[in-house]
XYZ file of C-alpha atoms in Angstrom:
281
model
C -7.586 3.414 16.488
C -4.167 3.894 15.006
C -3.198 7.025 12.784
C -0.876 6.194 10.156
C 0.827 9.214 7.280
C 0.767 8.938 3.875
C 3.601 11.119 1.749
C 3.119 11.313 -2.254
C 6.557 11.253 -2.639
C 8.320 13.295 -5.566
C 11.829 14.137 -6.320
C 11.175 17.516 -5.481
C 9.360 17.285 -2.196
C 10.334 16.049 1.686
C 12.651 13.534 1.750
C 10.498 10.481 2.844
C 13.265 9.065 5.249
C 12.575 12.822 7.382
C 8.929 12.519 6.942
C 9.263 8.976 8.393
C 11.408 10.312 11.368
C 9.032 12.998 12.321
C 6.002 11.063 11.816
C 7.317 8.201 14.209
C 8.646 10.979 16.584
C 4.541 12.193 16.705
C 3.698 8.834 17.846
C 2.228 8.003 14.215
C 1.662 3.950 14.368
C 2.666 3.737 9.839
C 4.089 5.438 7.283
C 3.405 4.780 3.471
C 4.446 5.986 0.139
C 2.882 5.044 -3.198
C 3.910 4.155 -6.622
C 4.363 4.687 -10.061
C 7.041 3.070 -12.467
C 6.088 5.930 -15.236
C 2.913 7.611 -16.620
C 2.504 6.951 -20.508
C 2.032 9.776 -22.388
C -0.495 8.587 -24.488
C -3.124 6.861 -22.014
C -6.853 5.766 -22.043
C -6.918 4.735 -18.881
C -9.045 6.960 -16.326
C -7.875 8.163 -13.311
C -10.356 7.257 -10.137
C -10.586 10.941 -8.974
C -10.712 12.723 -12.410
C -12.616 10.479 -14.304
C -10.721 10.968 -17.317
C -6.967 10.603 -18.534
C -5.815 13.536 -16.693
C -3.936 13.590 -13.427
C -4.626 15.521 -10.402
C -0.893 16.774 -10.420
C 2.582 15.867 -11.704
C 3.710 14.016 -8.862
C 2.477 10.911 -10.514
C 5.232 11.025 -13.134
C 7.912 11.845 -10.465
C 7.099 9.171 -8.127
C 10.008 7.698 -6.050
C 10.772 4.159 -6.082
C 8.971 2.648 -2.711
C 11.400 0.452 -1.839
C 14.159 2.840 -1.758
C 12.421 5.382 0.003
C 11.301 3.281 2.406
C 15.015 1.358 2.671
C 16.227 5.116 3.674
C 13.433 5.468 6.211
C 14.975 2.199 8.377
C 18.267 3.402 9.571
C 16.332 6.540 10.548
C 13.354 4.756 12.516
C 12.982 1.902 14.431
C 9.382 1.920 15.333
C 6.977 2.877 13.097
C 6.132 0.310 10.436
C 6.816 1.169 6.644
C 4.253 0.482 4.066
C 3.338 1.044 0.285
C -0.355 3.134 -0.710
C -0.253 1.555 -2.816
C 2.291 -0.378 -4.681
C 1.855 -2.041 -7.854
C 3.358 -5.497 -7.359
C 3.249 -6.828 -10.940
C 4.868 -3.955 -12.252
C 8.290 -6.171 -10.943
C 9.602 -9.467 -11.432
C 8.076 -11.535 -8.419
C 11.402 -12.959 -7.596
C 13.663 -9.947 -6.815
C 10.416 -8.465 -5.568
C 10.213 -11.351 -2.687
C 13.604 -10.582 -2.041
C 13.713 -6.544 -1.971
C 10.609 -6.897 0.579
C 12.224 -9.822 2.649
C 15.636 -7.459 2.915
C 13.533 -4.556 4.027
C 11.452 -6.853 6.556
C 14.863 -8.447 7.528
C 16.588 -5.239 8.046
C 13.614 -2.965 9.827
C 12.928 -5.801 12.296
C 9.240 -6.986 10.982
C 8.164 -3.869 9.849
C 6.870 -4.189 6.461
C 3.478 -3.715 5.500
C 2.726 -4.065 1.881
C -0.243 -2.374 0.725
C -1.309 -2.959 -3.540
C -2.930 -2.378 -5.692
C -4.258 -4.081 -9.128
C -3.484 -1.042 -11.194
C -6.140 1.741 -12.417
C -3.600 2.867 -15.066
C -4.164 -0.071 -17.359
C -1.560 1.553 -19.846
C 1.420 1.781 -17.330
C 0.376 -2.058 -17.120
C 0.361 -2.721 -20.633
C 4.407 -1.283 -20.818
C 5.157 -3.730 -18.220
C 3.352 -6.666 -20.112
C 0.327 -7.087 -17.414
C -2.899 -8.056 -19.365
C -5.414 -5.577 -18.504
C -8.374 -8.204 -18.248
C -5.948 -10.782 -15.788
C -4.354 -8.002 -13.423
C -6.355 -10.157 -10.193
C -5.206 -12.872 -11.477
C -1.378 -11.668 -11.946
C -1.179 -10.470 -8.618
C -2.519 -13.313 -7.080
C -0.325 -15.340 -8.505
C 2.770 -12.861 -7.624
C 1.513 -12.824 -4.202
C 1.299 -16.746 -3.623
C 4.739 -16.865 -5.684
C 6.210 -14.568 -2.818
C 4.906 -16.035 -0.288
C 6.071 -19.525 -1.004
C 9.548 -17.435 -1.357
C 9.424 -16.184 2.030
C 8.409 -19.536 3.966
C 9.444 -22.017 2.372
C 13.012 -23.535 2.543
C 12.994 -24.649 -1.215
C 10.392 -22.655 -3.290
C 8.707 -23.579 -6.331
C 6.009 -21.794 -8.061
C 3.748 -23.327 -11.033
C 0.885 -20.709 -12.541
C 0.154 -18.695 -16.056
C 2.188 -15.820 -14.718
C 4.592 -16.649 -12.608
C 6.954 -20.184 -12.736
C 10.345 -21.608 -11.520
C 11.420 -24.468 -9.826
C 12.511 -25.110 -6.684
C 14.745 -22.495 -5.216
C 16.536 -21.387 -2.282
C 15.912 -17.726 -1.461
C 16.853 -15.797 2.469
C 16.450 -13.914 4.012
C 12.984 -14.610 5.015
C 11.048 -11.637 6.617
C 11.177 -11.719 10.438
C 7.114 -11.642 10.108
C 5.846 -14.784 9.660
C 3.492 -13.021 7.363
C 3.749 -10.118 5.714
C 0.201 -8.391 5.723
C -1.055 -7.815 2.837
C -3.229 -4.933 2.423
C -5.249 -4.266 -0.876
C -5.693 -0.327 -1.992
C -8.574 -0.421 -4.090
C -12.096 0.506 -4.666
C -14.717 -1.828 -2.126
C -16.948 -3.365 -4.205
C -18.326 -6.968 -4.237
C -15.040 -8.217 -6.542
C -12.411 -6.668 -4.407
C -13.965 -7.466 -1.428
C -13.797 -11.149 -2.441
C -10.568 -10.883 -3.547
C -9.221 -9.173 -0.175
C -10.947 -12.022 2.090
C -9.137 -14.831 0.282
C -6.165 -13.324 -0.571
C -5.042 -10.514 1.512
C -4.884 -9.394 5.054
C -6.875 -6.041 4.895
C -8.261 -3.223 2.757
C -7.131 0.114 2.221
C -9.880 2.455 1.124
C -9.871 4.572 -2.031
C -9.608 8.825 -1.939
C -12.950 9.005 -3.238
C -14.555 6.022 -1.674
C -18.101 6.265 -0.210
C -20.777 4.279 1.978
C -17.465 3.233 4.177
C -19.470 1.909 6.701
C -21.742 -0.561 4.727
C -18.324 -1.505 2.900
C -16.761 -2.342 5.964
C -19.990 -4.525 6.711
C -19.642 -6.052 3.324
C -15.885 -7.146 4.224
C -16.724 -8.477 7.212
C -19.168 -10.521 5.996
C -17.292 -11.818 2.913
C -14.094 -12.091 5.544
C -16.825 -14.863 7.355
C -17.310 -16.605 3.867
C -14.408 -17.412 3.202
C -13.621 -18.956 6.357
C -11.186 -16.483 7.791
C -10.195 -16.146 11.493
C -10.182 -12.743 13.393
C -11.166 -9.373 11.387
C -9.603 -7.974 8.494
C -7.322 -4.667 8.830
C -9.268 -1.881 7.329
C -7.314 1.383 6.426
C -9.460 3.932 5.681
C -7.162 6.742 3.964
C -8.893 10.234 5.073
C -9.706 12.544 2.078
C -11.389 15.152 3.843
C -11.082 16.012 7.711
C -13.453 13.621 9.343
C -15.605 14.445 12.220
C -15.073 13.177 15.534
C -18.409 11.393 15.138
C -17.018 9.853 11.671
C -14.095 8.290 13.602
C -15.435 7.213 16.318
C -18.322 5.490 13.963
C -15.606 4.300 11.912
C -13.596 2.621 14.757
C -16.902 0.917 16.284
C -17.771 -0.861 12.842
C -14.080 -1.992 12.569
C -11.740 0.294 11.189
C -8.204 -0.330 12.606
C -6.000 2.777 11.023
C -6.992 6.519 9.594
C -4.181 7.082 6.782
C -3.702 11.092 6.869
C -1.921 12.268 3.600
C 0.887 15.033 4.148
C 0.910 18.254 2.437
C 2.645 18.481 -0.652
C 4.528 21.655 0.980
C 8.554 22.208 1.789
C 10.235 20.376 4.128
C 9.545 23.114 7.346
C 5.825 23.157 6.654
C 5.472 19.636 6.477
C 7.148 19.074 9.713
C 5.122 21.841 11.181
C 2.010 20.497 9.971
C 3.114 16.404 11.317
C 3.374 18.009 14.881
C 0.451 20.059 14.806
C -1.839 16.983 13.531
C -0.400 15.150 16.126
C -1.057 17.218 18.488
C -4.936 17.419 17.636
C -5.153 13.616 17.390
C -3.721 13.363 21.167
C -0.636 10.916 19.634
């Protein structure tokens, strides 16, 4: 089982190329950050965990840019792999987006993990011209659009979303695929999506019946015809049990994400050593 941190990054908090050093320094296997472009004042959308248009805290509207926080985290690192919890893909244009992520792969060594998401805040969406009712279908399309970007020598790309003609476009990532990891609630949909699309599933803060999910993206994984097991992230909420873990880890589970403290900087360190510490890293 691998143990993997997760820092809600803010302009105010740790910086997240420190949090990355100490976490790789406490033999943690990831590190992730999320995003947010900007929170609309006026929203309908409903957050997962409140239920309603109101935000657990503020650090959603001072979100740093992934990409940069994780750029600062590779000259400081040069083991632990650097992912997004979860980014929002078609909240960018697909093109410099192929090419941000194919710099960082490039310049970390293959250490890129890109974890999305289709977007719960349907109203951030909506300011970046994503159709509410087609997000699946956007991000599919982005994700094929990269991916073509990143293998192929000329790339072309034809869909509703996404076009241009053939192109030349390096680096290419030193993986010869970036995983893909999908942040999002695990019901039959997602779990559909995630076997013929993506390379894993990263579970929700408020997600439940983990277990049968797990069974459920197996089995869908099978469908569709895929080789090997998906990567399954589940992202710990609450302090699991020993017995949770080890239950978890049995059914399939490859990675607990543990989220850091939104503390200052000499708590947060204290706290990445002392988890370590209790996980045996």
């Amino acid at each position: 089982m691998r143990h993997g941190i997760v820092l809600f990054t803010s302009d105010r908090g740790i910086a997240p190329a420190t949090a990355a050093k100490a976490a790789e320094e406490n033999g943690f296997h990831s590190f992730y950050v999320p995003e947010h472009t900007h929170i609309p004042v006026k929203r309908e959308a409903a957050h997962p965990g409140t239920g309603d248009e109101t935000l657990p805290d503020d650090r959603y509207m001072r979100t740093l840019d992934p990409w940069v926080s994780l750029a600062s985290a590779v000259t400081v690192t040069s083991t632990i792999r650097l992912g997004t919890s979860v980014a929002l893909p078609v909240e960018s244009d697909p093109i410099t987006l192929a090419k941000t992520i194919a710099s960082l792969d490039h310049l970390s060594g293959g250490r890129v993990t890109l974890g999305a998401g289709f977007g719960w805040n349907t109203d951030e969406l909506a300011d970046h011209h994503v159709p509410a009712g087609k997000r699946r279908t956007v991000l599919r399309e982005y994700v094929e659009a990269m991916r073509a970007l990143w293998t192929e020598e000329q790339a072309s790309y034809a869909g509703e979303f996404v076009s241009f003609g053939p192109s030349w476009a390096w680096p290419k990532p030193v993986q010869s695929r970036v995983p893909l990891m999908i942040g999002a609630g695990g019901g039959p949909k997602t779990l559909a999506w995630i076997a013929a699309h993506a390379d894993g599933w990263i579970t929700t803060p408020t997600e439940r019946d983990i277990l049968a999910k797990v069974a459920a993206l197996h089995a869908a994984w099978s469908d569709a015809g895929r080789a090997g097991r998906p990567e399954i992230s589940v992202l710990a909420s609450m302090r699991p049990s020993a017995e949770d873990i080890a239950a978890w880890e049995e059914a399939g589970v490859t990675e607990i994400m543990w989220g850091l403290p939104d503390k200052p900087e000499e708590e947060v360190l204290a706290f990445l050593s002392r988890h370590a510490g209790r996980l045996g890293l």
